[in-house]
Amino acid sequence: MLSSRASLSGPGLPGSAALPGGPPAAAAAAAAGAPGRAESYKTVLLGEASVGKSSLVLRFVKDSFSEAMETTIGAAFFAKTIEVDGNLVKFEIWDTAGQERFASLAPMYYRGAAAAVVVYDQTSGPSYARAQQWVQQLQLSSSSGAVIALAANKADLLQQQQVEPAAARQFAADNGLLFLETSAKTGLNVLKLFQMIARRLPEKHKLQQQQQLPGLQTIKLTADEGGGPQGPSLSAKLGCCGSS
């Protein structure tokens, strides 16, 4: 089951202190079923300006909302640790600027990311079209193994909706994305979005590790045609330089 326990990470913030008593106490806590060390995952938010990326992060990290959010310049960094199914997951979040003049900087932030949240505004058709482009860009990049979630933000503005959620949900299904309608203003599905990502991250990470395992090296000993002794010759399938 998903746990509602969540804590901000960082020096001096709740949830960042070590277990009292050192390693023995930590081992005892682990034996008692307490969560272990948090796994950290780089996460990036992408989307047009004014779709609510910063508001989503603020809602997730501090559970607050401001009508007067300043425009992000370049990128802003946040971190938060949550507990899901007894595991601690630390999100290291890069909230990128949505203005077109900063688009060329985006690859620097999503390169090596374990997860990406692509955000669009349900009251803006163009923002949805741009979100689709971001998804394609992520899938073509070296971060194509990342968990990608599509967030249909501003779900509270039903009367102004321009993008049909069913169409976006189908797009997400066709492209292997997580999908949720969210509202940074009301908090709708914001925590749930990151919980869904957190549950997907370990299995994605494990799969990537398996795919990166080096090929096995084989050694074949041969003799000369007369059956006499001969120095061993190596017939190797060089998937790697060998184990260290």
Tab-separated table of C-alpha atoms in Angstrom:
chain	number	residue	atom	x	y	z
A	1	MET	CA	0.000	0.000	0.000
A	2	LEU	CA	1.068	3.578	-0.543
A	3	SER	CA	2.151	5.385	2.583
A	4	SER	CA	1.185	8.962	3.263
A	5	ARG	CA	4.444	9.558	5.089
A	6	ALA	CA	6.517	12.198	3.327
A	7	SER	CA	9.363	14.459	4.355
A	8	LEU	CA	11.403	17.263	2.886
A	9	SER	CA	15.054	16.454	2.350
A	10	GLY	CA	18.011	18.666	2.999
A	11	PRO	CA	20.131	19.882	5.915
A	12	GLY	CA	18.121	20.712	8.996
A	13	LEU	CA	14.773	19.656	7.499
A	14	PRO	CA	12.484	16.948	8.884
A	15	GLY	CA	13.323	13.509	7.603
A	16	SER	CA	17.001	14.287	6.954
A	17	ALA	CA	18.399	13.342	10.370
A	18	ALA	CA	20.290	10.081	10.850
A	19	LEU	CA	18.861	7.384	13.089
A	20	PRO	CA	20.079	7.880	16.679
A	21	GLY	CA	22.617	5.465	18.001
A	22	GLY	CA	24.577	4.892	14.801
A	23	PRO	CA	24.679	1.728	12.660
A	24	PRO	CA	23.450	-0.697	15.371
A	25	ALA	CA	20.319	1.398	15.907
A	26	ALA	CA	19.813	1.685	12.153
A	27	ALA	CA	20.084	-2.086	11.792
A	28	ALA	CA	17.589	-2.581	14.602
A	29	ALA	CA	15.190	-0.137	12.967
A	30	ALA	CA	15.529	-1.965	9.652
A	31	ALA	CA	14.844	-5.273	11.384
A	32	ALA	CA	11.751	-3.717	12.932
A	33	GLY	CA	10.456	-2.832	9.479
A	34	ALA	CA	11.460	0.841	9.355
A	35	PRO	CA	12.400	2.239	5.900
A	36	GLY	CA	16.069	2.059	4.961
A	37	ARG	CA	18.228	4.548	3.105
A	38	ALA	CA	16.449	6.624	0.461
A	39	GLU	CA	17.248	5.992	-3.194
A	40	SER	CA	17.789	9.258	-5.084
A	41	TYR	CA	16.370	9.830	-8.566
A	42	LYS	CA	16.962	12.811	-10.810
A	43	THR	CA	13.615	14.102	-12.058
A	44	VAL	CA	12.896	16.848	-14.579
A	45	LEU	CA	9.733	18.854	-15.269
A	46	LEU	CA	9.118	19.960	-18.852
A	47	GLY	CA	6.372	21.999	-20.470
A	48	GLU	CA	5.448	25.390	-21.858
A	49	ALA	CA	5.548	28.529	-19.755
A	50	SER	CA	2.531	29.101	-17.489
A	51	VAL	CA	1.277	25.505	-17.535
A	52	GLY	CA	1.913	25.269	-13.782
A	53	LYS	CA	5.158	23.307	-13.477
A	54	SER	CA	6.499	25.367	-10.584
A	55	SER	CA	3.113	25.311	-8.880
A	56	LEU	CA	3.036	21.512	-9.114
A	57	VAL	CA	6.467	21.280	-7.511
A	58	LEU	CA	5.507	23.751	-4.787
A	59	ARG	CA	2.367	21.745	-4.040
A	60	PHE	CA	4.340	18.500	-3.936
A	61	VAL	CA	7.274	19.756	-1.879
A	62	LYS	CA	5.529	22.152	0.518
A	63	ASP	CA	1.843	21.377	0.014
A	64	SER	CA	1.141	25.042	-0.750
A	65	PHE	CA	-0.040	27.163	-3.659
A	66	SER	CA	0.560	30.759	-4.697
A	67	GLU	CA	-1.368	32.773	-7.265
A	68	ALA	CA	1.699	34.960	-7.762
A	69	MET	CA	4.412	32.493	-8.794
A	70	GLU	CA	7.473	34.076	-10.368
A	71	THR	CA	8.516	32.871	-13.805
A	72	THR	CA	11.320	30.319	-13.669
A	73	ILE	CA	14.546	31.526	-15.277
A	74	GLY	CA	16.726	28.669	-16.526
A	75	ALA	CA	15.812	26.043	-13.923
A	76	ALA	CA	15.095	25.679	-10.223
A	77	PHE	CA	16.058	22.764	-7.989
A	78	PHE	CA	13.950	21.063	-5.319
A	79	ALA	CA	14.223	17.837	-3.343
A	80	LYS	CA	11.747	15.766	-1.415
A	81	THR	CA	11.691	12.258	0.021
A	82	ILE	CA	8.519	10.181	0.220
A	83	GLU	CA	7.807	6.681	1.454
A	84	VAL	CA	6.073	4.274	-0.915
A	85	ASP	CA	5.411	0.635	-0.057
A	86	GLY	CA	7.951	0.787	2.767
A	87	ASN	CA	10.704	2.236	0.554
A	88	LEU	CA	12.128	5.749	0.737
A	89	VAL	CA	12.384	7.514	-2.613
A	90	LYS	CA	14.153	10.852	-2.899
A	91	PHE	CA	13.162	13.037	-5.831
A	92	GLU	CA	15.853	15.487	-6.963
A	93	ILE	CA	13.722	17.752	-9.123
A	94	TRP	CA	14.776	20.165	-11.841
A	95	ASP	CA	11.941	22.539	-12.710
A	96	THR	CA	12.857	23.920	-16.147
A	97	ALA	CA	11.831	27.220	-17.689
A	98	GLY	CA	9.113	26.957	-20.311
A	99	GLN	CA	9.999	29.971	-22.438
A	100	GLU	CA	11.156	29.094	-25.931
A	101	ARG	CA	14.452	30.930	-25.483
A	102	PHE	CA	15.422	28.393	-22.809
A	103	ALA	CA	14.414	25.320	-24.837
A	104	SER	CA	17.996	24.660	-25.939
A	105	LEU	CA	19.003	24.243	-22.283
A	106	ALA	CA	16.482	21.481	-21.594
A	107	PRO	CA	18.700	18.548	-22.718
A	108	MET	CA	21.240	19.573	-20.089
A	109	TYR	CA	18.610	19.013	-17.403
A	110	TYR	CA	16.888	15.872	-18.672
A	111	ARG	CA	20.136	14.112	-19.609
A	112	GLY	CA	20.574	11.228	-17.174
A	113	ALA	CA	17.179	11.791	-15.557
A	114	ALA	CA	15.462	8.758	-14.090
A	115	ALA	CA	12.038	10.373	-14.448
A	116	ALA	CA	10.395	13.185	-16.379
A	117	VAL	CA	7.069	14.902	-15.785
A	118	VAL	CA	5.726	16.559	-18.932
A	119	VAL	CA	3.089	19.124	-17.987
A	120	TYR	CA	0.424	20.782	-20.097
A	121	ASP	CA	-2.446	23.147	-19.317
A	122	GLN	CA	-5.885	21.631	-19.976
A	123	THR	CA	-7.152	25.078	-20.974
A	124	SER	CA	-4.491	25.451	-23.681
A	125	GLY	CA	-4.422	23.342	-26.838
A	126	PRO	CA	-0.981	24.619	-27.901
A	127	SER	CA	0.530	23.579	-24.569
A	128	TYR	CA	-0.713	20.011	-25.163
A	129	ALA	CA	0.817	19.964	-28.656
A	130	ARG	CA	4.113	21.131	-27.145
A	131	ALA	CA	3.870	18.446	-24.467
A	132	GLN	CA	3.601	15.805	-27.179
A	133	GLN	CA	6.782	17.197	-28.734
A	134	TRP	CA	8.560	17.004	-25.370
A	135	VAL	CA	7.559	13.354	-25.035
A	136	GLN	CA	8.947	12.562	-28.480
A	137	GLN	CA	12.151	14.432	-27.674
A	138	LEU	CA	12.599	12.484	-24.443
A	139	GLN	CA	11.978	9.169	-26.174
A	140	LEU	CA	14.598	9.947	-28.812
A	141	SER	CA	17.160	11.118	-26.284
A	142	SER	CA	19.624	9.084	-24.274
A	143	SER	CA	17.134	9.313	-21.400
A	144	SER	CA	14.599	7.192	-23.265
A	145	GLY	CA	14.701	4.681	-20.412
A	146	ALA	CA	13.306	7.249	-18.002
A	147	VAL	CA	9.880	6.946	-16.422
A	148	ILE	CA	7.764	9.577	-18.207
A	149	ALA	CA	4.527	10.951	-16.772
A	150	LEU	CA	2.091	13.243	-18.549
A	151	ALA	CA	0.353	15.676	-16.193
A	152	ALA	CA	-2.855	17.314	-17.425
A	153	ASN	CA	-2.714	20.312	-15.101
A	154	LYS	CA	-5.363	22.887	-14.143
A	155	ALA	CA	-8.050	20.229	-13.894
A	156	ASP	CA	-9.996	22.613	-11.662
A	157	LEU	CA	-10.785	24.863	-14.656
A	158	LEU	CA	-13.385	22.569	-16.185
A	159	GLN	CA	-15.341	25.340	-17.882
A	160	GLN	CA	-12.254	26.458	-19.806
A	161	GLN	CA	-11.021	23.012	-20.826
A	162	GLN	CA	-9.727	22.814	-24.403
A	163	VAL	CA	-7.990	19.438	-24.328
A	164	GLU	CA	-10.130	16.338	-23.912
A	165	PRO	CA	-8.593	14.177	-21.134
A	166	ALA	CA	-9.597	10.994	-22.987
A	167	ALA	CA	-7.426	11.967	-25.963
A	168	ALA	CA	-4.449	12.698	-23.707
A	169	ARG	CA	-4.994	9.436	-21.830
A	170	GLN	CA	-4.943	7.522	-25.106
A	171	PHE	CA	-1.763	9.315	-26.191
A	172	ALA	CA	-0.169	8.337	-22.877
A	173	ALA	CA	-1.240	4.702	-23.277
A	174	ASP	CA	0.096	4.573	-26.839
A	175	ASN	CA	3.474	5.891	-25.687
A	176	GLY	CA	3.879	3.978	-22.429
A	177	LEU	CA	3.427	7.030	-20.208
A	178	LEU	CA	1.895	7.465	-16.809
A	179	PHE	CA	-1.054	9.868	-16.954
A	180	LEU	CA	-3.032	11.872	-14.416
A	181	GLU	CA	-5.183	14.965	-14.379
A	182	THR	CA	-3.775	17.314	-11.752
A	183	SER	CA	-4.494	20.633	-10.109
A	184	ALA	CA	-1.700	22.431	-8.319
A	185	LYS	CA	-4.311	24.845	-6.960
A	186	THR	CA	-6.488	22.243	-5.233
A	187	GLY	CA	-3.795	19.595	-4.825
A	188	LEU	CA	-5.732	17.076	-6.934
A	189	ASN	CA	-3.555	14.026	-7.727
A	190	VAL	CA	-0.251	15.871	-7.206
A	191	LEU	CA	1.083	13.557	-4.513
A	192	LYS	CA	-0.470	10.577	-6.307
A	193	LEU	CA	1.450	11.484	-9.473
A	194	PHE	CA	4.805	11.292	-7.701
A	195	GLN	CA	3.763	8.146	-5.840
A	196	MET	CA	3.002	6.477	-9.178
A	197	ILE	CA	6.406	7.511	-10.488
A	198	ALA	CA	8.094	6.301	-7.294
A	199	ARG	CA	6.542	2.866	-7.666
A	200	ARG	CA	7.717	2.593	-11.281
A	201	LEU	CA	11.281	3.841	-10.711
A	202	PRO	CA	12.852	0.810	-8.964
A	203	GLU	CA	11.645	-1.655	-11.608
A	204	LYS	CA	12.855	0.622	-14.420
A	205	HIS	CA	16.200	1.046	-12.674
A	206	LYS	CA	16.550	-2.717	-12.186
A	207	LEU	CA	15.712	-3.361	-15.841
A	208	GLN	CA	18.317	-0.841	-16.997
A	209	GLN	CA	20.954	-2.483	-14.795
A	210	GLN	CA	20.158	-5.895	-16.267
A	211	GLN	CA	20.434	-4.512	-19.794
A	212	GLN	CA	23.841	-3.024	-18.967
A	213	LEU	CA	25.345	-6.283	-17.641
A	214	PRO	CA	28.483	-7.180	-19.624
A	215	GLY	CA	28.446	-10.232	-21.873
A	216	LEU	CA	29.896	-13.408	-20.417
A	217	GLN	CA	33.467	-14.219	-21.395
A	218	THR	CA	34.071	-17.821	-22.497
A	219	ILE	CA	37.401	-19.650	-22.513
A	220	LYS	CA	38.061	-22.693	-24.721
A	221	LEU	CA	41.072	-24.942	-24.288
A	222	THR	CA	42.220	-26.704	-27.480
A	223	ALA	CA	44.826	-29.343	-28.406
A	224	ASP	CA	46.710	-29.934	-31.669
A	225	GLU	CA	45.381	-32.405	-34.245
A	226	GLY	CA	47.713	-35.146	-33.019
A	227	GLY	CA	46.260	-34.920	-29.581
A	228	GLY	CA	49.470	-33.579	-28.094
A	229	PRO	CA	49.570	-30.808	-25.577
A	230	GLN	CA	49.261	-27.300	-26.832
A	231	GLY	CA	49.162	-23.993	-25.028
A	232	PRO	CA	45.607	-22.827	-24.327
A	233	SER	CA	44.052	-20.558	-26.894
A	234	LEU	CA	41.311	-18.186	-25.908
A	235	SER	CA	38.097	-17.929	-27.833
A	236	ALA	CA	36.377	-15.048	-26.175
A	237	LYS	CA	33.097	-13.314	-26.715
A	238	LEU	CA	34.250	-9.864	-25.736
A	239	GLY	CA	31.233	-8.174	-24.289
A	240	CYS	CA	33.495	-6.331	-21.857
A	241	CYS	CA	37.064	-6.084	-20.689
A	242	GLY	CA	36.400	-8.705	-18.015
A	243	SER	CA	35.573	-8.518	-14.343
A	244	SER	CA	37.597	-6.380	-12.004
